[in-house]
Amino acid sequence: MSSPAQKRILELTSEIESHNRAYYADGAPVISDREFDRLLAELIELEKNHPEFASPNSPTRRVGGEPLKEFTQVEHRVPLMSLDNTYSPEELRDFVTRAEKLLEGKPIAWILEPKIDGVAVTLRYEQGQLVYGATRGDGRRGDDVTANLKTIGSLPLKLDGGSLKDARRKKGDASSTLFGDVGKFKSALPHLSILEVRGEVFMTRANFDKINHERAKVDEPLLINPRNATAGTLKQLDSREVAKRPLSIILYAVAEIRGVELKSHHESLALLASLGFPTHSKTWTCQSVVEIEKALQDLNTYRHKLPYDTDGGVLKADSLLQQRELGSTSKAPRWAIAYKFETEKVETELIDIQVQVGRTGALTPVANLKPVFVSGSTVSRATLHNESEIARKDIRVGDTVIIEKAGEVIPAVVSVVMGKRPAHTKPFVMPKKCPECGGDVSRDMVAGEEGTLLRCENLSCPAQIKRRIEHYATRGAMDIEGLGESLVKQLVDQKIVKNISDVYDLKLERVSELERMAEKSAKNLLDGIEASKTRDLWRLVFGLGIRHVGAASARSLASHFGSMDKLKAATVEELMTVEDVGDVVAGSLRDFFDKKDNLETIEKLRKAGLSMETRNVERGMRNILDGKSFVLTGTLPTLSRDQAGELIRQAGGVVKSSVSKKTDYVVAGEEAGSKLDDANKHGVTILDEAALRKLLDG
Ligand code: IVH
């Protein structure tokens, strides 16, 4: 007999997992984040009191667990093979012809799928439970990254009947029209003793951009591309860190199955979809080379609509019998091939490598290029990432380099055209002194070893001061209109401002004398500075530019402590009890508040009249919009999208990025896009700014 606690644990587990699927896999959340958190909190509490009933595949494990010392290795029962790659249509034709010949002219049905640019993994389920997930490694043995994979919200940890319901609901997708009635596999589940599936883990471009945006704010080196970010994240030994970086997954193959018989690849995909696994939203069935080429063209247009990077297509023989007949070489199957699309690459000249100094002194090399047109725009600067990337590619000033713009990623220098290297070029070396102030530079320590990141140590380096003030004034922080890059440059170069707090001593006469500063704009600037005095505490905490403290941690800190005084007095242990604050952030905060200069700045800010306490609205006194979900679209007449989002969140609402029938309101401004159509389609209430304000006023 099961106890009430065990019964409730099972109930909550299944309910939470179905909400996870609705949110991550279907993009159509059924309940608010708050309600979801409440269910999760109840489950955590029950599992704590009744550990004997806690399953290793509980949704509570999705937030990550204790860090590992190292990954254990998994021996792959079926090797994870790689695929032969080609960029050439002729080679693709040859591949198809060879396969047809091997099968003595029997017709072959092919399936073309998008090739996701991510990291391959295998996932093993026994009796419907996920037992492990692993990386490819060398194809025979890989790393057991189960804890990391569990953080992927759309990945089922347990295969249950609930998934079957969801999959049927998804009928009508491009995928399920191809796969026919997914309900066919309904009765399969109880027989499915073993299922090993393969797929690709990746990061959407939006999530990648978000992470880099946050890293830029805390002056951390940017991640190179979504693929690298995914690989780096999966390699993390601390799954709690992984949980903070949103990964996604799509499954595209069954490696081993017992209890259900599959005859074709398209049946495998249908089974996967019906079990609740995320699968490709579109695939193409082709009977001939001509059809394959047409499908590839179609894919090349379609893939740009996908929210993640794809670099080609994978062509697979559909019949599993034919796959077996074709077999494999020692390296790759003869029944599948990867066709890669060329990314647009252009040659240009590297005029100079400029070393920029960030807010916390980090030195980053940037390429100054002879302007060229690539993938729709003219490019004159590109990232070089860091010193070791420059050395690895041996990039030198004067070189002819190849640059590429993949998707929406910032253009990058991919390689050097060695044949065009002029005589007497020198390998690039990072400066020994700060290029802005001549101060000493040091190398960051990473895990006790010298890392690749160089930093200027001089806290009064004018470049650092400029970046600090620019950061303080940005929209995401204290939002001081008019205090942008060119004005900050003048103020710091003319030594009018040496510190954030000096901004509040600015006088109208002095400001009006600056270049491009008519009296009216000077007045607007001072009004903007004045208005910043009443900003929420979290904006100030974030604006101070404390290393590793992003907007999310600043919000949690401000609402936890309620005042600057409590925050600055907190011990590392106290700081670490706050959401979004780990040992690195806590240590960095303590370092910051232990410095006399910083405390003086804060006192000056207080004297200037800045608010140093959290306002009640933030502490949830006004929850008019409790749990209501909003989507913002278009340009509002006075509020920026950030500001509108902020007001909604302060009143207890949630802001989502896409419209579903569960959305409560769509706030639409001018030039609203497809989200407005979606709102109409789902019958969601549409508000303009005035109506939103009315709602907020209660
Ligand atoms: S099938 C034996 N399908 O591309 C067949 N692979 O270049 C194994 N990939 O190792 C792979 N999208 O990491 C397959 N739809 C897809 C894929 C895909 C991306 C990756 C995968 C594979 C590599 C081969």
XYZ file of C-alpha atoms and ligand atoms in Angstrom:
722
model
C 0.000 0.000 0.000
C 1.396 3.360 -0.849
C 1.380 6.083 1.794
C -0.336 9.440 1.194
C 3.099 11.063 0.864
C 4.176 8.609 -1.799
C 0.897 9.060 -3.622
C 1.256 12.836 -3.586
C 4.877 12.572 -4.771
C 3.763 10.507 -7.759
C 0.901 12.889 -8.489
C 3.124 15.959 -8.304
C 5.827 14.304 -10.410
C 3.440 13.551 -13.202
C 1.751 16.955 -12.994
C 5.058 18.859 -12.997
C 6.409 16.833 -15.882
C 3.315 17.487 -17.934
C 3.778 21.226 -17.266
C 7.424 20.914 -18.254
C 6.355 19.405 -21.546
C 3.712 22.059 -22.105
C 6.263 24.791 -21.445
C 9.395 23.485 -23.120
C 8.220 21.102 -25.803
C 4.924 22.698 -26.838
C 5.705 26.325 -25.985
C 2.215 26.555 -24.511
C 2.405 26.847 -20.735
C -0.786 25.964 -18.922
C -0.042 27.550 -15.551
C 1.978 30.576 -14.439
C 5.632 30.288 -13.415
C 4.565 31.066 -9.893
C 2.059 28.235 -9.718
C 4.675 25.945 -11.225
C 7.214 26.990 -8.589
C 4.657 26.253 -5.913
C 4.149 22.688 -7.158
C 7.902 22.179 -7.362
C 8.430 23.548 -3.856
C 5.810 21.134 -2.513
C 7.586 18.217 -4.187
C 11.003 19.292 -2.882
C 9.601 19.466 0.644
C 7.934 16.041 0.397
C 11.076 14.437 -1.003
C 13.112 15.962 1.790
C 10.825 14.459 4.408
C 10.435 11.141 2.591
C 13.724 10.503 0.790
C 12.763 6.839 0.443
C 10.136 7.837 -2.150
C 12.305 10.297 -4.096
C 13.055 9.022 -7.588
C 16.384 9.727 -9.306
C 14.276 10.967 -12.232
C 12.217 13.367 -10.175
C 11.658 16.760 -11.833
C 13.407 18.243 -8.794
C 16.645 16.881 -10.266
C 16.289 19.178 -13.240
C 17.769 22.061 -11.285
C 21.086 20.276 -10.949
C 22.768 18.516 -8.056
C 26.076 18.285 -6.244
C 29.085 18.920 -8.484
C 31.016 15.856 -9.703
C 34.784 15.371 -9.409
C 34.919 13.906 -12.883
C 32.546 12.249 -15.329
C 32.234 8.499 -15.296
C 32.639 6.815 -18.646
C 29.910 4.968 -20.441
C 30.623 2.169 -22.873
C 28.237 2.676 -25.792
C 26.306 -0.509 -26.472
C 25.851 0.630 -30.061
C 28.767 2.832 -31.198
C 28.010 6.462 -31.973
C 29.215 6.732 -35.517
C 29.988 9.896 -37.287
C 28.737 10.661 -40.803
C 30.546 11.297 -44.034
C 30.285 14.957 -44.889
C 30.046 16.662 -48.209
C 29.600 20.158 -49.541
C 29.358 19.035 -53.128
C 26.146 18.144 -55.018
C 28.172 15.751 -57.238
C 29.415 13.797 -54.236
C 25.883 13.628 -52.924
C 24.714 12.224 -56.264
C 27.579 9.687 -56.193
C 26.572 8.640 -52.692
C 22.975 7.979 -53.799
C 24.072 6.145 -56.939
C 26.446 3.956 -54.943
C 23.701 3.030 -52.485
C 21.319 2.172 -55.332
C 23.965 0.017 -56.958
C 24.661 -1.821 -53.708
C 20.958 -2.590 -53.468
C 20.950 -3.749 -57.062
C 18.717 -1.007 -58.360
C 15.922 -1.469 -55.819
C 14.238 1.894 -55.209
C 15.295 3.631 -52.008
C 13.118 6.079 -50.105
C 15.230 8.773 -48.463
C 14.487 11.052 -45.558
C 16.176 14.408 -45.315
C 16.418 16.126 -41.926
C 17.968 19.392 -40.836
C 21.494 18.934 -39.480
C 21.627 20.724 -36.158
C 24.943 22.269 -35.246
C 25.235 21.004 -31.700
C 26.618 18.116 -29.684
C 25.566 14.484 -30.215
C 24.335 12.509 -27.221
C 22.820 9.139 -26.493
C 20.096 8.501 -23.924
C 19.221 5.124 -22.487
C 15.828 4.279 -21.005
C 15.114 1.021 -19.251
C 11.538 0.136 -18.307
C 10.622 3.677 -19.298
C 13.106 5.323 -16.916
C 16.088 7.353 -18.064
C 19.142 5.451 -16.819
C 21.852 7.574 -18.334
C 22.765 10.050 -21.012
C 26.251 10.311 -22.491
C 28.323 12.216 -25.021
C 29.829 10.593 -28.081
C 33.420 10.642 -26.776
C 35.477 8.570 -29.206
C 32.358 6.804 -30.498
C 32.812 3.760 -28.258
C 33.015 5.406 -24.835
C 31.694 8.776 -23.794
C 31.141 10.875 -20.668
C 28.127 10.205 -18.487
C 26.452 13.629 -18.484
C 23.077 12.483 -17.124
C 22.798 15.181 -14.446
C 23.449 17.875 -17.045
C 20.981 16.443 -19.534
C 18.271 16.267 -16.890
C 18.275 20.063 -16.771
C 16.817 20.133 -20.301
C 13.164 20.819 -19.635
C 11.806 19.195 -22.788
C 13.616 15.896 -22.233
C 11.358 13.233 -20.714
C 12.968 11.600 -17.675
C 10.298 8.945 -17.552
C 8.303 7.716 -20.498
C 4.675 7.640 -19.508
C 1.166 7.676 -20.915
C 0.964 11.434 -20.387
C 3.435 11.880 -23.192
C 1.207 9.936 -25.529
C -1.630 12.330 -24.871
C 0.614 15.325 -25.578
C 1.915 13.851 -28.786
C -1.565 13.248 -30.075
C -2.422 16.811 -29.269
C 0.501 17.858 -31.438
C -1.043 16.062 -34.414
C -1.203 18.370 -37.376
C 2.460 19.382 -37.066
C 4.507 18.932 -40.188
C 6.153 16.005 -38.431
C 3.079 14.078 -37.488
C 1.471 14.396 -40.916
C 4.482 12.534 -42.243
C 4.448 10.015 -39.435
C 0.759 9.278 -39.720
C -1.139 8.403 -36.610
C 1.253 8.546 -33.697
C -1.441 6.813 -31.692
C -0.316 3.623 -33.410
C 2.397 3.373 -30.759
C 0.039 3.925 -27.888
C 0.100 0.302 -26.862
C 3.888 0.089 -27.309
C 4.883 1.690 -24.029
C 4.374 -1.229 -21.615
C 6.459 -3.468 -23.899
C 9.300 -1.038 -24.317
C 11.880 -2.616 -22.007
C 14.907 -0.919 -23.593
C 15.110 2.222 -25.641
C 18.322 4.000 -26.544
C 17.859 7.203 -28.503
C 20.266 9.596 -30.173
C 19.995 13.278 -30.709
C 21.618 16.659 -30.688
C 21.908 19.021 -27.748
C 22.040 22.681 -28.733
C 21.400 26.215 -27.614
C 18.941 28.470 -29.408
C 20.390 31.674 -30.843
C 18.145 33.724 -28.549
C 19.426 31.960 -25.439
C 22.992 32.229 -26.671
C 22.586 35.966 -27.286
C 20.990 36.384 -23.878
C 23.909 34.672 -22.153
C 26.460 36.738 -24.049
C 24.528 39.897 -23.327
C 24.688 39.076 -19.624
C 28.381 38.191 -19.875
C 29.124 41.471 -21.623
C 27.408 43.309 -18.793
C 29.627 41.694 -16.188
C 32.646 42.057 -18.460
C 33.207 38.353 -18.924
C 34.664 36.984 -22.162
C 31.956 36.229 -24.718
C 31.128 32.695 -25.774
C 32.219 32.035 -29.337
C 29.104 30.476 -30.864
C 26.069 28.445 -29.780
C 27.824 25.156 -30.555
C 30.837 25.965 -28.395
C 28.556 27.240 -25.679
C 26.653 23.934 -25.750
C 29.798 21.815 -25.658
C 31.235 23.909 -22.823
C 28.002 23.708 -20.871
C 27.668 19.937 -21.239
C 31.234 19.524 -19.958
C 30.462 21.355 -16.713
C 30.883 19.159 -13.672
C 28.464 21.294 -11.677
C 24.987 20.601 -13.025
C 23.578 23.579 -11.097
C 25.589 25.778 -13.426
C 24.204 23.854 -16.388
C 20.666 24.482 -15.160
C 21.333 28.209 -15.499
C 22.231 27.874 -19.163
C 19.229 26.802 -21.156
C 20.019 23.890 -23.441
C 17.612 22.233 -25.865
C 17.519 18.831 -27.493
C 16.091 17.171 -30.587
C 16.118 13.407 -30.996
C 16.699 11.920 -34.437
C 17.443 8.230 -34.142
C 16.699 5.022 -32.257
C 19.918 3.108 -31.560
C 18.447 0.168 -29.685
C 14.914 -0.901 -28.966
C 13.397 -3.950 -27.341
C 9.726 -4.751 -27.141
C 8.562 -2.846 -30.201
C 9.363 -3.562 -33.808
C 10.307 -0.706 -36.089
C 10.559 -1.031 -39.848
C 11.615 2.386 -40.961
C 13.302 5.572 -39.890
C 10.053 7.487 -40.185
C 8.447 5.030 -37.784
C 11.320 5.613 -35.351
C 10.676 9.336 -35.503
C 6.938 8.804 -35.030
C 7.605 6.614 -32.004
C 9.949 9.216 -30.532
C 7.371 11.963 -31.047
C 4.640 9.840 -29.514
C 6.760 9.166 -26.437
C 7.051 12.911 -25.894
C 10.595 13.403 -27.213
C 11.236 16.649 -29.088
C 11.770 15.772 -32.766
C 12.392 17.752 -35.946
C 9.477 19.947 -36.876
C 9.974 19.175 -40.546
C 11.554 16.407 -42.608
C 11.403 15.601 -46.334
C 10.765 12.260 -48.016
C 12.477 11.866 -51.401
C 12.492 9.106 -53.987
C 15.194 10.381 -56.345
C 18.243 12.607 -56.683
C 16.091 15.303 -58.264
C 13.718 15.243 -55.315
C 16.639 15.260 -52.895
C 18.096 18.367 -54.531
C 14.740 20.104 -54.421
C 14.323 19.164 -50.750
C 17.794 20.541 -49.981
C 16.855 23.858 -51.569
C 13.713 23.925 -49.528
C 15.659 23.084 -46.364
C 18.133 25.861 -47.075
C 15.289 28.397 -46.917
C 13.439 26.689 -44.088
C 16.452 26.446 -41.788
C 16.763 30.209 -41.487
C 13.378 30.262 -39.806
C 14.548 27.875 -37.109
C 15.540 29.452 -33.806
C 18.799 27.460 -33.704
C 21.789 27.012 -35.991
C 21.760 24.292 -38.614
C 24.639 23.766 -41.001
C 23.145 21.380 -43.530
C 20.955 18.347 -43.935
C 21.285 14.660 -43.075
C 20.055 12.225 -45.708
C 19.068 8.771 -44.446
C 17.701 5.672 -46.167
C 14.254 5.206 -44.666
C 13.950 1.423 -44.606
C 15.786 -0.147 -41.669
C 16.187 -3.325 -43.696
C 17.929 -1.369 -46.441
C 20.058 0.384 -43.804
C 21.235 -3.034 -42.611
C 21.884 -4.206 -46.160
C 23.964 -1.131 -46.918
C 25.916 -1.475 -43.683
C 28.806 0.721 -42.644
C 32.442 1.320 -43.325
C 34.743 1.440 -40.308
C 33.983 5.133 -39.909
C 30.509 5.885 -41.140
C 27.274 4.307 -42.313
C 26.706 3.784 -46.063
C 23.019 4.586 -45.615
C 23.413 8.157 -44.424
C 25.369 11.255 -45.366
C 25.608 14.826 -44.127
C 25.313 17.546 -46.749
C 26.650 20.864 -45.529
C 25.680 24.280 -46.809
C 28.504 26.726 -47.349
C 28.349 29.721 -45.020
C 29.121 32.910 -46.824
C 32.793 33.655 -46.389
C 34.702 36.613 -47.764
C 38.302 37.710 -47.881
C 39.431 41.038 -46.601
C 42.450 42.721 -45.139
C 43.227 42.889 -41.449
C 44.285 46.487 -40.999
C 44.854 46.460 -37.309
C 44.198 44.582 -34.085
C 42.804 46.886 -31.484
C 42.818 45.901 -27.845
C 39.765 47.136 -25.976
C 39.577 47.599 -22.238
C 36.356 46.563 -20.520
C 34.713 47.791 -17.341
C 36.617 45.445 -15.075
C 39.814 45.913 -17.052
C 39.500 42.825 -19.292
C 41.518 43.258 -22.481
C 39.849 41.970 -25.653
C 41.366 41.989 -29.119
C 39.129 43.205 -31.959
C 39.925 43.126 -35.685
C 39.748 46.316 -37.719
C 39.033 45.241 -41.271
C 38.944 46.786 -44.682
C 35.149 47.082 -45.050
C 33.510 44.216 -46.967
C 29.981 43.157 -47.735
C 29.020 39.777 -46.255
C 25.635 38.104 -45.658
C 23.645 41.266 -46.140
C 25.732 43.964 -44.446
C 29.060 45.765 -44.532
C 31.494 44.594 -41.934
C 34.542 46.502 -40.727
C 35.110 44.908 -37.357
C 35.138 41.306 -36.225
C 35.783 39.424 -33.029
C 39.074 37.650 -32.551
C 37.836 36.108 -29.285
C 41.050 35.979 -27.302
C 44.808 35.725 -27.393
C 44.939 31.953 -27.717
C 42.472 31.936 -30.636
C 44.691 34.457 -32.427
C 47.733 32.291 -31.793
C 45.941 29.097 -32.835
C 44.949 30.639 -36.167
C 48.211 32.601 -36.386
C 46.406 35.813 -37.293
C 48.734 38.758 -37.974
C 48.230 42.427 -38.796
C 48.523 42.851 -42.581
C 47.133 39.389 -43.316
C 44.377 38.663 -45.768
C 41.794 36.921 -43.627
C 38.589 35.019 -44.218
C 35.615 36.209 -42.272
C 32.187 34.697 -42.000
C 28.863 35.646 -40.556
C 26.941 32.582 -39.504
C 23.312 33.305 -38.677
C 22.999 36.379 -36.554
C 26.311 35.830 -34.817
C 28.861 38.667 -34.838
C 31.263 38.207 -37.754
C 34.354 36.235 -36.861
C 37.781 35.888 -38.421
C 37.930 32.191 -39.302
C 41.327 31.831 -40.900
C 44.267 33.431 -42.665
C 45.019 33.099 -46.380
C 48.633 32.105 -45.812
C 49.488 32.406 -49.516
C 48.735 36.099 -49.373
C 50.745 36.884 -46.245
C 53.019 39.866 -46.867
C 56.694 39.605 -45.925
C 57.832 40.704 -42.475
C 54.586 40.191 -40.576
C 54.977 39.501 -36.915
C 52.971 37.160 -34.687
C 50.488 39.124 -32.612
C 51.287 39.604 -28.962
C 48.976 41.111 -26.400
C 50.344 44.328 -24.918
C 52.369 44.066 -21.716
C 50.813 47.302 -20.475
C 47.237 48.556 -20.671
C 46.786 50.215 -24.078
C 44.662 52.952 -22.511
C 46.472 53.951 -19.344
C 49.835 52.191 -19.504
C 49.042 50.383 -16.259
C 50.206 46.869 -15.415
C 48.250 43.945 -16.770
C 47.853 40.552 -15.144
C 46.507 37.218 -16.184
C 43.343 35.921 -14.558
C 43.740 32.769 -12.562
C 41.469 29.942 -13.615
C 41.403 26.960 -11.248
C 44.796 27.919 -9.862
C 46.365 28.296 -13.299
C 47.025 31.341 -15.375
C 44.127 31.768 -17.789
C 44.009 33.465 -21.175
C 42.247 36.597 -19.989
C 44.404 39.671 -19.402
C 43.264 42.510 -17.195
C 44.454 46.053 -16.571
C 45.050 46.336 -12.833
C 44.719 50.106 -12.591
C 41.300 50.888 -11.124
C 41.581 54.522 -12.185
C 42.301 53.553 -15.794
C 40.252 56.068 -17.810
C 38.983 53.321 -20.120
C 37.651 51.360 -17.173
C 36.082 54.481 -15.692
C 34.370 55.212 -18.998
C 33.033 51.681 -19.290
C 31.863 51.749 -15.648
C 29.947 54.979 -16.146
C 28.495 53.822 -19.451
C 27.335 50.651 -17.736
C 25.886 52.599 -14.803
C 23.849 54.726 -17.214
C 22.590 51.983 -19.551
C 18.932 51.235 -19.944
C 19.221 47.925 -18.144
C 20.832 49.626 -15.119
C 20.169 53.232 -13.956
C 18.713 54.233 -17.334
C 20.115 57.772 -17.633
C 19.113 59.078 -21.014
C 21.743 61.086 -22.841
C 24.684 59.726 -20.847
C 26.124 57.675 -23.690
C 29.547 56.794 -25.001
C 30.551 60.108 -26.588
C 29.490 62.239 -23.639
C 31.132 59.920 -21.112
C 34.322 60.145 -23.162
C 34.369 63.922 -22.922
C 33.514 63.958 -19.232
C 36.270 61.509 -18.333
C 38.907 62.859 -20.742
C 38.374 66.368 -19.404
C 38.573 64.988 -15.875
C 35.150 66.377 -14.994
C 34.049 62.943 -13.848
C 36.333 60.375 -12.214
C 33.747 58.234 -10.550
C 30.073 57.283 -10.823
C 29.162 59.594 -7.950
C 30.690 62.629 -9.727
C 27.840 62.380 -12.235
C 25.562 63.832 -9.566
C 27.765 66.940 -9.172
C 27.396 67.956 -12.822
C 26.266 71.572 -13.286
C 24.280 72.963 -16.197
C 26.866 75.594 -17.183
C 29.720 73.113 -17.342
C 27.735 70.529 -19.296
C 26.474 73.090 -21.839
C 30.074 73.938 -22.692
C 30.757 70.415 -23.917
C 30.833 69.542 -27.596
C 27.480 68.835 -29.221
C 25.688 69.973 -26.078
C 23.089 72.636 -26.581
C 21.501 74.000 -23.453
C 18.378 71.941 -24.094
C 20.206 68.628 -24.264
C 22.288 69.583 -21.230
C 19.071 70.241 -19.359
C 17.613 66.900 -20.491
C 20.732 65.141 -19.301
C 20.497 66.724 -15.851
C 16.807 65.783 -15.693
C 17.776 62.231 -16.579
C 20.395 62.195 -13.838
C 17.872 63.560 -11.357
C 15.316 60.924 -12.337
C 17.863 58.172 -11.725
C 17.864 58.986 -8.006
C 14.571 57.193 -7.483
C 15.379 54.050 -9.437
C 14.818 50.689 -7.809
C 17.597 49.416 -5.595
C 18.400 46.458 -7.862
C 19.255 48.840 -10.696
C 21.776 50.578 -8.470
C 23.250 47.259 -7.301
C 23.576 46.184 -10.912
C 24.768 49.622 -12.048
C 27.684 49.587 -9.603
C 29.271 47.069 -11.944
C 30.339 44.548 -9.337
C 32.075 41.677 -11.069
C 29.865 38.675 -11.840
C 26.744 40.476 -10.600
C 24.243 40.470 -13.442
C 20.761 41.954 -13.500
C 19.140 38.741 -12.245
C 21.422 38.442 -9.194
C 20.999 42.168 -8.503
C 17.223 41.742 -8.448
C 17.404 38.795 -6.066
C 19.869 40.601 -3.801
C 17.799 43.780 -3.620
C 14.584 41.980 -2.825
C 16.275 39.679 -0.299
C 18.094 42.346 1.695
C 15.758 45.267 1.093
C 18.453 47.909 1.586
C 21.995 48.769 0.571
C 23.069 48.805 4.224
C 21.899 45.248 4.839
C 23.427 44.102 1.578
C 26.826 45.613 2.189
C 26.962 44.130 5.687
C 26.087 40.590 4.571
C 28.618 37.793 4.987
C 29.545 35.454 2.151
C 27.407 32.738 3.764
C 24.410 35.038 3.998
C 24.881 36.167 0.412
C 24.990 32.592 -0.779
C 21.510 31.881 0.563
C 20.120 34.235 -2.096
C 18.753 32.858 -5.359
C 21.103 33.319 -8.331
C 24.055 33.905 -5.984
C 26.768 31.255 -5.820
C 30.193 31.362 -4.226
C 31.765 33.345 -7.078
C 29.160 36.110 -6.982
C 29.122 36.155 -3.172
C 32.923 36.409 -3.004
C 32.933 39.173 -5.551
C 30.288 41.155 -3.630
C 32.239 40.819 -0.396
C 35.437 41.978 -2.148
C 33.579 44.966 -3.536
C 32.060 46.039 -0.226
C 35.351 45.518 1.596
C 37.016 48.254 -0.463
C 37.061 51.689 1.094
C 36.739 53.452 -2.268
C 33.563 51.622 -3.074
C 32.002 52.372 0.298
C 32.859 56.046 -0.224
C 31.182 56.009 -3.624
C 28.054 54.540 -2.058
C 28.052 57.196 0.677
C 28.409 59.947 -1.926
C 25.523 58.478 -3.865
C 23.425 58.426 -0.711
C 24.286 62.080 -0.028
C 23.342 62.928 -3.608
C 19.871 61.658 -2.706
C 19.765 58.207 -4.270
C 17.260 55.762 -2.930
C 19.036 52.965 -1.055
C 16.031 50.854 -0.190
C 13.805 48.450 -2.027
C 10.420 49.888 -2.706
C 7.377 48.030 -1.476
C 6.067 47.299 -4.932
C 9.080 45.149 -5.505
C 8.517 43.206 -2.366
C 5.254 42.002 -3.800
C 2.828 44.290 -1.945
C 0.976 44.897 -5.198
C 0.194 41.759 -7.036
C -2.590 43.008 -9.229
C -1.419 40.926 -12.148
C -0.584 37.840 -10.130
C 0.286 35.012 -12.497
C -1.151 36.714 -15.582
C 0.941 36.179 -18.669
C 1.836 38.910 -21.129
C 3.531 39.110 -24.491
C 4.905 42.435 -25.714
C 5.146 43.380 -29.361
C 5.827 46.504 -31.421
C 6.846 49.971 -30.230
C 4.815 51.563 -27.452
C 4.359 55.344 -27.450
C 6.299 56.120 -24.240
C 7.443 52.949 -22.515
C 10.346 50.898 -23.801
C 9.764 47.172 -23.921
C 12.055 46.695 -20.924
C 10.170 49.280 -18.932
C 6.784 47.778 -19.765
C 8.082 44.315 -18.846
C 9.411 45.655 -15.588
C 6.072 47.206 -14.628
C 4.274 43.964 -15.417
C 6.699 41.878 -13.385
C 6.546 44.270 -10.451
C 2.799 43.776 -10.359
C 3.219 39.990 -10.280
C 2.718 39.257 -14.000
C 4.947 37.179 -16.230
C 6.307 38.214 -19.605
C 6.608 35.495 -22.232
C 8.184 35.638 -25.646
C 5.540 33.881 -27.692
C 1.767 33.925 -27.837
C -0.287 30.840 -27.130
C -3.867 30.350 -26.175
C -2.757 30.483 -22.549
C -1.490 34.038 -22.927
C -3.683 36.474 -20.997
C -2.727 39.715 -22.729
C -0.746 40.894 -25.713
C 0.494 44.459 -25.349
C 0.866 45.828 -28.849
C 2.425 49.034 -30.073
C 3.206 50.341 -33.512
C 4.559 47.992 -36.117
C 3.493 44.984 -34.103
C 4.453 41.819 -35.935
C 3.201 38.283 -36.193
C 2.553 38.133 -32.460
C -0.462 40.348 -33.013
C -1.768 37.883 -35.602
C -1.166 35.081 -33.118
C -3.109 37.017 -30.492
C -6.053 37.376 -32.852
C -5.830 33.734 -33.797
C -5.946 32.599 -30.168
C -8.501 35.195 -29.156
C -6.107 36.814 -26.665
C -7.014 40.255 -25.271
C -4.938 42.993 -26.907
C -3.926 46.072 -24.938
C -2.320 49.319 -25.990
C -0.052 51.207 -23.594
C -2.914 53.232 -22.117
C -4.924 50.080 -21.421
C -1.878 48.459 -19.823
C -1.395 51.437 -17.540
C -5.051 51.301 -16.556
C -4.693 47.631 -15.698
C -1.596 48.367 -13.630
C -3.401 51.094 -11.731
C -5.990 48.524 -10.763
S 22.252 10.955 -37.647
C 24.770 7.168 -37.793
N 20.783 13.139 -37.865
O 25.882 15.554 -37.232
C 23.908 8.382 -37.820
N 23.022 13.391 -37.100
O 28.086 14.907 -39.075
C 24.255 9.358 -36.774
N 23.638 15.693 -36.495
O 27.273 12.968 -35.314
C 23.808 10.729 -36.892
N 21.692 16.612 -36.972
O 26.117 15.002 -34.116
C 21.988 12.642 -37.530
N 19.350 14.958 -38.048
C 20.534 14.457 -37.722
C 21.587 15.290 -37.236
C 22.825 14.700 -36.944
C 22.915 16.827 -36.521
C 25.058 15.631 -36.094
C 25.417 14.472 -35.219
C 26.346 13.635 -36.076
C 26.945 14.673 -36.973
C 27.449 14.019 -38.243
